[in-house]
């Protein structure tokens, strides 16, 4: 359906916290390369299919699609995703990562990436230690505009590999 503001929306029913009751929901919908994207649902983007600069795609155990991006080691290394948002506003960015970094004493250590959205600084993403190929998700809020956006994760402190991102 088209709302009074001219935006496309989808109407659907579902169950909330009380499973004995159904409710009517409405959500913004957009079309990315002819595919529907509903605001609030998660859309996945594989790191190995993103723009990779001064890093390497490698085979990775238990990674989605069997591959991930590692060696994001140089000051100008980055992985840049092109993601679609059905509407403007705050969205959840879930980053699927593996961090096997060790500190100077050889103990497990946290790592970071710098985050930009549309070329603007969006902060730092902190990754707890997981071990290599032990994939976890880190969720951060990002401001996206309606349509296509670029999300870049660049070299920060220590080393973290990227499997995928999901936008909700």
JSON list of C-alpha atoms in Angstrom, two decimals:
[
{"chain": "A", "resi": 1, "resn": "UNK", "atom": "CA", "xyz": [0.00, 0.00, 0.00]},
{"chain": "A", "resi": 2, "resn": "UNK", "atom": "CA", "xyz": [1.03, 3.62, -0.40]},
{"chain": "A", "resi": 3, "resn": "UNK", "atom": "CA", "xyz": [0.81, 5.79, 2.71]},
{"chain": "A", "resi": 4, "resn": "UNK", "atom": "CA", "xyz": [-0.50, 9.38, 2.76]},
{"chain": "A", "resi": 5, "resn": "UNK", "atom": "CA", "xyz": [3.10, 10.61, 2.45]},
{"chain": "A", "resi": 6, "resn": "UNK", "atom": "CA", "xyz": [3.55, 8.65, -0.81]},
{"chain": "A", "resi": 7, "resn": "UNK", "atom": "CA", "xyz": [5.86, 6.04, 0.75]},
{"chain": "A", "resi": 8, "resn": "UNK", "atom": "CA", "xyz": [5.39, 2.32, 0.15]},
{"chain": "A", "resi": 9, "resn": "UNK", "atom": "CA", "xyz": [4.39, 0.24, 3.16]},
{"chain": "A", "resi": 10, "resn": "UNK", "atom": "CA", "xyz": [3.58, -3.38, 3.83]},
{"chain": "A", "resi": 11, "resn": "UNK", "atom": "CA", "xyz": [0.74, -4.55, 6.08]},
{"chain": "A", "resi": 12, "resn": "UNK", "atom": "CA", "xyz": [0.98, -7.92, 7.81]},
{"chain": "A", "resi": 13, "resn": "UNK", "atom": "CA", "xyz": [-0.23, -9.70, 10.89]},
{"chain": "A", "resi": 14, "resn": "UNK", "atom": "CA", "xyz": [1.77, -11.47, 13.55]},
{"chain": "A", "resi": 15, "resn": "UNK", "atom": "CA", "xyz": [1.90, -12.45, 17.17]},
{"chain": "A", "resi": 16, "resn": "UNK", "atom": "CA", "xyz": [3.43, -10.32, 19.87]},
{"chain": "A", "resi": 17, "resn": "UNK", "atom": "CA", "xyz": [4.40, -11.12, 23.46]},
{"chain": "A", "resi": 18, "resn": "UNK", "atom": "CA", "xyz": [0.99, -12.72, 24.04]},
{"chain": "A", "resi": 19, "resn": "UNK", "atom": "CA", "xyz": [0.96, -15.61, 21.52]},
{"chain": "A", "resi": 20, "resn": "UNK", "atom": "CA", "xyz": [-2.82, -16.01, 21.85]},
{"chain": "A", "resi": 21, "resn": "UNK", "atom": "CA", "xyz": [-3.39, -12.62, 20.16]},
{"chain": "A", "resi": 22, "resn": "UNK", "atom": "CA", "xyz": [-2.65, -11.49, 16.65]},
{"chain": "A", "resi": 23, "resn": "UNK", "atom": "CA", "xyz": [-1.91, -7.89, 15.76]},
{"chain": "A", "resi": 24, "resn": "UNK", "atom": "CA", "xyz": [-1.78, -5.85, 12.55]},
{"chain": "A", "resi": 25, "resn": "UNK", "atom": "CA", "xyz": [1.63, -4.34, 11.76]},
{"chain": "A", "resi": 26, "resn": "UNK", "atom": "CA", "xyz": [2.75, -1.82, 9.19]},
{"chain": "A", "resi": 27, "resn": "UNK", "atom": "CA", "xyz": [6.36, -1.32, 8.04]},
{"chain": "A", "resi": 28, "resn": "UNK", "atom": "CA", "xyz": [8.24, 0.75, 5.47]},
{"chain": "A", "resi": 29, "resn": "UNK", "atom": "CA", "xyz": [9.25, -1.21, 2.38]},
{"chain": "A", "resi": 30, "resn": "UNK", "atom": "CA", "xyz": [11.74, -0.41, -0.34]},
{"chain": "A", "resi": 31, "resn": "UNK", "atom": "CA", "xyz": [13.18, -2.28, -3.28]},
{"chain": "A", "resi": 32, "resn": "UNK", "atom": "CA", "xyz": [16.90, -2.94, -3.58]},
{"chain": "A", "resi": 33, "resn": "UNK", "atom": "CA", "xyz": [17.80, -4.15, -7.05]},
{"chain": "A", "resi": 34, "resn": "UNK", "atom": "CA", "xyz": [14.20, -5.38, -7.47]},
{"chain": "A", "resi": 35, "resn": "UNK", "atom": "CA", "xyz": [14.10, -7.24, -4.14]},
{"chain": "A", "resi": 36, "resn": "UNK", "atom": "CA", "xyz": [11.84, -6.14, -1.29]},
{"chain": "A", "resi": 37, "resn": "UNK", "atom": "CA", "xyz": [13.51, -4.84, 1.88]},
{"chain": "A", "resi": 38, "resn": "UNK", "atom": "CA", "xyz": [11.24, -4.38, 4.91]},
{"chain": "A", "resi": 39, "resn": "UNK", "atom": "CA", "xyz": [12.36, -2.04, 7.68]},
{"chain": "A", "resi": 40, "resn": "UNK", "atom": "CA", "xyz": [12.95, -4.06, 10.85]},
{"chain": "A", "resi": 41, "resn": "UNK", "atom": "CA", "xyz": [13.84, -7.31, 9.08]},
{"chain": "A", "resi": 42, "resn": "UNK", "atom": "CA", "xyz": [17.52, -8.21, 8.79]},
{"chain": "A", "resi": 43, "resn": "UNK", "atom": "CA", "xyz": [19.30, -8.06, 5.45]},
{"chain": "A", "resi": 44, "resn": "UNK", "atom": "CA", "xyz": [22.71, -9.77, 5.30]},
{"chain": "A", "resi": 45, "resn": "UNK", "atom": "CA", "xyz": [25.78, -8.64, 3.38]},
{"chain": "A", "resi": 46, "resn": "UNK", "atom": "CA", "xyz": [28.81, -10.95, 3.13]},
{"chain": "A", "resi": 47, "resn": "UNK", "atom": "CA", "xyz": [32.22, -9.35, 3.79]},
{"chain": "A", "resi": 48, "resn": "UNK", "atom": "CA", "xyz": [33.91, -11.23, 0.95]},
{"chain": "A", "resi": 49, "resn": "UNK", "atom": "CA", "xyz": [31.45, -9.62, -1.51]},
{"chain": "A", "resi": 50, "resn": "UNK", "atom": "CA", "xyz": [32.09, -6.10, -0.17]},
{"chain": "A", "resi": 51, "resn": "UNK", "atom": "CA", "xyz": [34.78, -3.70, -1.34]},
{"chain": "A", "resi": 52, "resn": "UNK", "atom": "CA", "xyz": [38.00, -4.96, 0.27]},
{"chain": "A", "resi": 53, "resn": "UNK", "atom": "CA", "xyz": [41.03, -2.66, 0.38]},
{"chain": "A", "resi": 54, "resn": "UNK", "atom": "CA", "xyz": [44.46, -3.81, 1.65]},
{"chain": "A", "resi": 55, "resn": "UNK", "atom": "CA", "xyz": [42.94, -6.85, 3.34]},
{"chain": "A", "resi": 56, "resn": "UNK", "atom": "CA", "xyz": [42.39, -10.43, 2.15]},
{"chain": "A", "resi": 57, "resn": "UNK", "atom": "CA", "xyz": [39.48, -12.78, 1.58]},
{"chain": "A", "resi": 58, "resn": "UNK", "atom": "CA", "xyz": [40.24, -16.18, 3.04]},
{"chain": "A", "resi": 59, "resn": "UNK", "atom": "CA", "xyz": [38.51, -19.53, 3.52]},
{"chain": "A", "resi": 60, "resn": "UNK", "atom": "CA", "xyz": [37.08, -19.47, 7.04]},
{"chain": "A", "resi": 61, "resn": "UNK", "atom": "CA", "xyz": [35.67, -22.31, 9.09]},
{"chain": "A", "resi": 62, "resn": "UNK", "atom": "CA", "xyz": [32.00, -21.78, 10.04]},
{"chain": "A", "resi": 63, "resn": "UNK", "atom": "CA", "xyz": [31.82, -18.40, 8.29]},
{"chain": "A", "resi": 64, "resn": "UNK", "atom": "CA", "xyz": [28.68, -17.74, 6.26]},
{"chain": "A", "resi": 65, "resn": "UNK", "atom": "CA", "xyz": [29.50, -18.80, 2.73]},
{"chain": "A", "resi": 66, "resn": "UNK", "atom": "CA", "xyz": [32.75, -20.37, 3.98]},
{"chain": "A", "resi": 67, "resn": "UNK", "atom": "CA", "xyz": [34.79, -17.17, 3.53]},
{"chain": "A", "resi": 68, "resn": "UNK", "atom": "CA", "xyz": [35.66, -14.07, 5.54]},
{"chain": "A", "resi": 69, "resn": "UNK", "atom": "CA", "xyz": [37.90, -11.00, 5.31]},
{"chain": "A", "resi": 70, "resn": "UNK", "atom": "CA", "xyz": [41.06, -10.96, 7.39]},
{"chain": "A", "resi": 71, "resn": "UNK", "atom": "CA", "xyz": [44.41, -9.19, 7.44]},
{"chain": "A", "resi": 72, "resn": "UNK", "atom": "CA", "xyz": [42.76, -5.80, 7.98]},
{"chain": "A", "resi": 73, "resn": "UNK", "atom": "CA", "xyz": [46.18, -4.83, 9.31]},
{"chain": "A", "resi": 74, "resn": "UNK", "atom": "CA", "xyz": [47.33, -1.66, 7.52]},
{"chain": "A", "resi": 75, "resn": "UNK", "atom": "CA", "xyz": [46.38, 1.89, 8.55]},
{"chain": "A", "resi": 76, "resn": "UNK", "atom": "CA", "xyz": [44.42, 2.24, 5.27]},
{"chain": "A", "resi": 77, "resn": "UNK", "atom": "CA", "xyz": [42.85, -1.27, 5.31]},
{"chain": "A", "resi": 78, "resn": "UNK", "atom": "CA", "xyz": [39.06, -1.42, 5.17]},
{"chain": "A", "resi": 79, "resn": "UNK", "atom": "CA", "xyz": [35.98, -3.40, 4.18]},
{"chain": "A", "resi": 80, "resn": "UNK", "atom": "CA", "xyz": [33.20, -1.28, 2.67]},
{"chain": "A", "resi": 81, "resn": "UNK", "atom": "CA", "xyz": [29.64, -2.56, 2.42]},
{"chain": "A", "resi": 82, "resn": "UNK", "atom": "CA", "xyz": [26.88, -1.16, 0.21]},
{"chain": "A", "resi": 83, "resn": "UNK", "atom": "CA", "xyz": [23.67, -1.59, 2.23]},
{"chain": "A", "resi": 84, "resn": "UNK", "atom": "CA", "xyz": [20.04, -0.68, 1.62]},
{"chain": "A", "resi": 85, "resn": "UNK", "atom": "CA", "xyz": [17.64, 0.98, 4.06]},
{"chain": "A", "resi": 86, "resn": "UNK", "atom": "CA", "xyz": [13.87, 0.98, 3.42]},
{"chain": "A", "resi": 87, "resn": "UNK", "atom": "CA", "xyz": [13.60, 4.31, 5.27]},
{"chain": "A", "resi": 88, "resn": "UNK", "atom": "CA", "xyz": [15.83, 6.90, 6.90]},
{"chain": "A", "resi": 89, "resn": "UNK", "atom": "CA", "xyz": [16.67, 6.81, 10.59]},
{"chain": "A", "resi": 90, "resn": "UNK", "atom": "CA", "xyz": [18.47, 4.73, 13.18]},
{"chain": "A", "resi": 91, "resn": "UNK", "atom": "CA", "xyz": [19.07, 1.11, 12.17]},
{"chain": "A", "resi": 92, "resn": "UNK", "atom": "CA", "xyz": [20.76, -1.78, 13.96]},
{"chain": "A", "resi": 93, "resn": "UNK", "atom": "CA", "xyz": [24.02, -2.90, 12.36]},
{"chain": "A", "resi": 94, "resn": "UNK", "atom": "CA", "xyz": [25.01, -6.41, 13.48]},
{"chain": "A", "resi": 95, "resn": "UNK", "atom": "CA", "xyz": [28.64, -7.19, 12.65]},
{"chain": "A", "resi": 96, "resn": "UNK", "atom": "CA", "xyz": [29.64, -10.87, 12.52]},
{"chain": "A", "resi": 97, "resn": "UNK", "atom": "CA", "xyz": [33.30, -10.99, 13.56]},
{"chain": "A", "resi": 98, "resn": "UNK", "atom": "CA", "xyz": [36.09, -13.15, 14.93]},
{"chain": "A", "resi": 99, "resn": "UNK", "atom": "CA", "xyz": [38.80, -11.67, 17.17]},
{"chain": "A", "resi": 100, "resn": "UNK", "atom": "CA", "xyz": [41.83, -13.74, 18.08]},
{"chain": "A", "resi": 101, "resn": "UNK", "atom": "CA", "xyz": [44.00, -10.81, 19.18]},
{"chain": "A", "resi": 102, "resn": "UNK", "atom": "CA", "xyz": [46.52, -11.16, 21.99]},
{"chain": "A", "resi": 103, "resn": "UNK", "atom": "CA", "xyz": [48.09, -8.40, 24.06]},
{"chain": "A", "resi": 104, "resn": "UNK", "atom": "CA", "xyz": [51.86, -7.95, 24.58]},
{"chain": "A", "resi": 105, "resn": "UNK", "atom": "CA", "xyz": [51.81, -10.55, 27.37]},
{"chain": "A", "resi": 106, "resn": "UNK", "atom": "CA", "xyz": [50.05, -13.11, 25.15]},
{"chain": "A", "resi": 107, "resn": "UNK", "atom": "CA", "xyz": [46.65, -12.80, 26.86]},
{"chain": "A", "resi": 108, "resn": "UNK", "atom": "CA", "xyz": [43.34, -12.55, 24.92]},
{"chain": "A", "resi": 109, "resn": "UNK", "atom": "CA", "xyz": [42.59, -8.91, 24.07]},
{"chain": "A", "resi": 110, "resn": "UNK", "atom": "CA", "xyz": [39.75, -6.80, 22.73]},
{"chain": "A", "resi": 111, "resn": "UNK", "atom": "CA", "xyz": [40.08, -5.16, 19.31]},
{"chain": "A", "resi": 112, "resn": "UNK", "atom": "CA", "xyz": [38.38, -2.32, 17.41]},
{"chain": "A", "resi": 113, "resn": "UNK", "atom": "CA", "xyz": [37.47, -1.02, 13.97]},
{"chain": "A", "resi": 114, "resn": "UNK", "atom": "CA", "xyz": [36.67, 2.55, 13.06]},
{"chain": "A", "resi": 115, "resn": "UNK", "atom": "CA", "xyz": [33.20, 2.93, 11.53]},
{"chain": "A", "resi": 116, "resn": "UNK", "atom": "CA", "xyz": [32.07, 5.38, 8.88]},
{"chain": "A", "resi": 117, "resn": "UNK", "atom": "CA", "xyz": [28.62, 5.69, 7.32]},
{"chain": "A", "resi": 118, "resn": "UNK", "atom": "CA", "xyz": [28.35, 7.54, 4.03]},
{"chain": "A", "resi": 119, "resn": "UNK", "atom": "CA", "xyz": [31.90, 8.79, 4.53]},
{"chain": "A", "resi": 120, "resn": "UNK", "atom": "CA", "xyz": [31.12, 10.38, 7.93]},
{"chain": "A", "resi": 121, "resn": "UNK", "atom": "CA", "xyz": [32.69, 9.27, 11.20]},
{"chain": "A", "resi": 122, "resn": "UNK", "atom": "CA", "xyz": [30.28, 7.01, 13.10]},
{"chain": "A", "resi": 123, "resn": "UNK", "atom": "CA", "xyz": [32.56, 6.01, 15.99]},
{"chain": "A", "resi": 124, "resn": "UNK", "atom": "CA", "xyz": [34.48, 2.92, 16.99]},
{"chain": "A", "resi": 125, "resn": "UNK", "atom": "CA", "xyz": [33.25, -0.67, 17.17]},
{"chain": "A", "resi": 126, "resn": "UNK", "atom": "CA", "xyz": [34.66, -2.68, 20.10]},
{"chain": "A", "resi": 127, "resn": "UNK", "atom": "CA", "xyz": [35.07, -6.45, 19.72]},
{"chain": "A", "resi": 128, "resn": "UNK", "atom": "CA", "xyz": [35.59, -8.72, 22.73]},
{"chain": "A", "resi": 129, "resn": "UNK", "atom": "CA", "xyz": [38.00, -11.63, 22.25]},
{"chain": "A", "resi": 130, "resn": "UNK", "atom": "CA", "xyz": [36.39, -14.71, 20.63]},
{"chain": "A", "resi": 131, "resn": "UNK", "atom": "CA", "xyz": [39.31, -16.62, 19.14]},
{"chain": "A", "resi": 132, "resn": "UNK", "atom": "CA", "xyz": [39.82, -17.01, 15.40]},
{"chain": "A", "resi": 133, "resn": "UNK", "atom": "CA", "xyz": [36.92, -18.61, 13.49]},
{"chain": "A", "resi": 134, "resn": "UNK", "atom": "CA", "xyz": [34.72, -18.35, 16.60]},
{"chain": "A", "resi": 135, "resn": "UNK", "atom": "CA", "xyz": [32.14, -16.00, 15.06]},
{"chain": "A", "resi": 136, "resn": "UNK", "atom": "CA", "xyz": [30.07, -13.69, 17.24]},
{"chain": "A", "resi": 137, "resn": "UNK", "atom": "CA", "xyz": [27.89, -10.64, 16.56]},
{"chain": "A", "resi": 138, "resn": "UNK", "atom": "CA", "xyz": [28.39, -7.11, 17.79]},
{"chain": "A", "resi": 139, "resn": "UNK", "atom": "CA", "xyz": [25.42, -4.77, 17.31]},
{"chain": "A", "resi": 140, "resn": "UNK", "atom": "CA", "xyz": [25.73, -0.98, 16.99]},
{"chain": "A", "resi": 141, "resn": "UNK", "atom": "CA", "xyz": [23.20, 1.70, 15.99]},
{"chain": "A", "resi": 142, "resn": "UNK", "atom": "CA", "xyz": [23.82, 3.54, 12.71]},
{"chain": "A", "resi": 143, "resn": "UNK", "atom": "CA", "xyz": [22.02, 6.42, 11.03]},
{"chain": "A", "resi": 144, "resn": "UNK", "atom": "CA", "xyz": [21.09, 5.49, 7.45]},
{"chain": "A", "resi": 145, "resn": "UNK", "atom": "CA", "xyz": [19.30, 7.42, 4.77]},
{"chain": "A", "resi": 146, "resn": "UNK", "atom": "CA", "xyz": [16.58, 5.85, 2.65]},
{"chain": "A", "resi": 147, "resn": "UNK", "atom": "CA", "xyz": [18.10, 3.89, -0.22]},
{"chain": "A", "resi": 148, "resn": "UNK", "atom": "CA", "xyz": [21.71, 2.79, -0.68]},
{"chain": "A", "resi": 149, "resn": "UNK", "atom": "CA", "xyz": [24.36, 3.63, 1.94]},
{"chain": "A", "resi": 150, "resn": "UNK", "atom": "CA", "xyz": [28.04, 2.80, 2.43]},
{"chain": "A", "resi": 151, "resn": "UNK", "atom": "CA", "xyz": [29.31, 1.36, 5.70]},
{"chain": "A", "resi": 152, "resn": "UNK", "atom": "CA", "xyz": [33.07, 1.11, 6.11]},
{"chain": "A", "resi": 153, "resn": "UNK", "atom": "CA", "xyz": [34.94, -0.78, 8.83]},
{"chain": "A", "resi": 154, "resn": "UNK", "atom": "CA", "xyz": [38.61, 0.22, 8.93]},
{"chain": "A", "resi": 155, "resn": "UNK", "atom": "CA", "xyz": [41.71, -0.87, 10.85]},
{"chain": "A", "resi": 156, "resn": "UNK", "atom": "CA", "xyz": [41.54, 0.00, 14.53]},
{"chain": "A", "resi": 157, "resn": "UNK", "atom": "CA", "xyz": [43.36, -1.50, 17.50]},
{"chain": "A", "resi": 158, "resn": "UNK", "atom": "CA", "xyz": [44.61, -5.07, 17.11]},
{"chain": "A", "resi": 159, "resn": "UNK", "atom": "CA", "xyz": [42.98, -7.44, 14.61]},
{"chain": "A", "resi": 160, "resn": "UNK", "atom": "CA", "xyz": [39.43, -8.58, 13.92]},
{"chain": "A", "resi": 161, "resn": "UNK", "atom": "CA", "xyz": [38.17, -10.55, 10.94]},
{"chain": "A", "resi": 162, "resn": "UNK", "atom": "CA", "xyz": [34.79, -9.87, 9.33]},
{"chain": "A", "resi": 163, "resn": "UNK", "atom": "CA", "xyz": [32.31, -12.46, 8.13]},
{"chain": "A", "resi": 164, "resn": "UNK", "atom": "CA", "xyz": [29.22, -10.34, 7.37]},
{"chain": "A", "resi": 165, "resn": "UNK", "atom": "CA", "xyz": [27.01, -7.46, 8.46]},
{"chain": "A", "resi": 166, "resn": "UNK", "atom": "CA", "xyz": [23.25, -7.42, 8.88]},
{"chain": "A", "resi": 167, "resn": "UNK", "atom": "CA", "xyz": [21.11, -4.28, 8.75]},
{"chain": "A", "resi": 168, "resn": "UNK", "atom": "CA", "xyz": [17.75, -4.15, 10.51]}
]
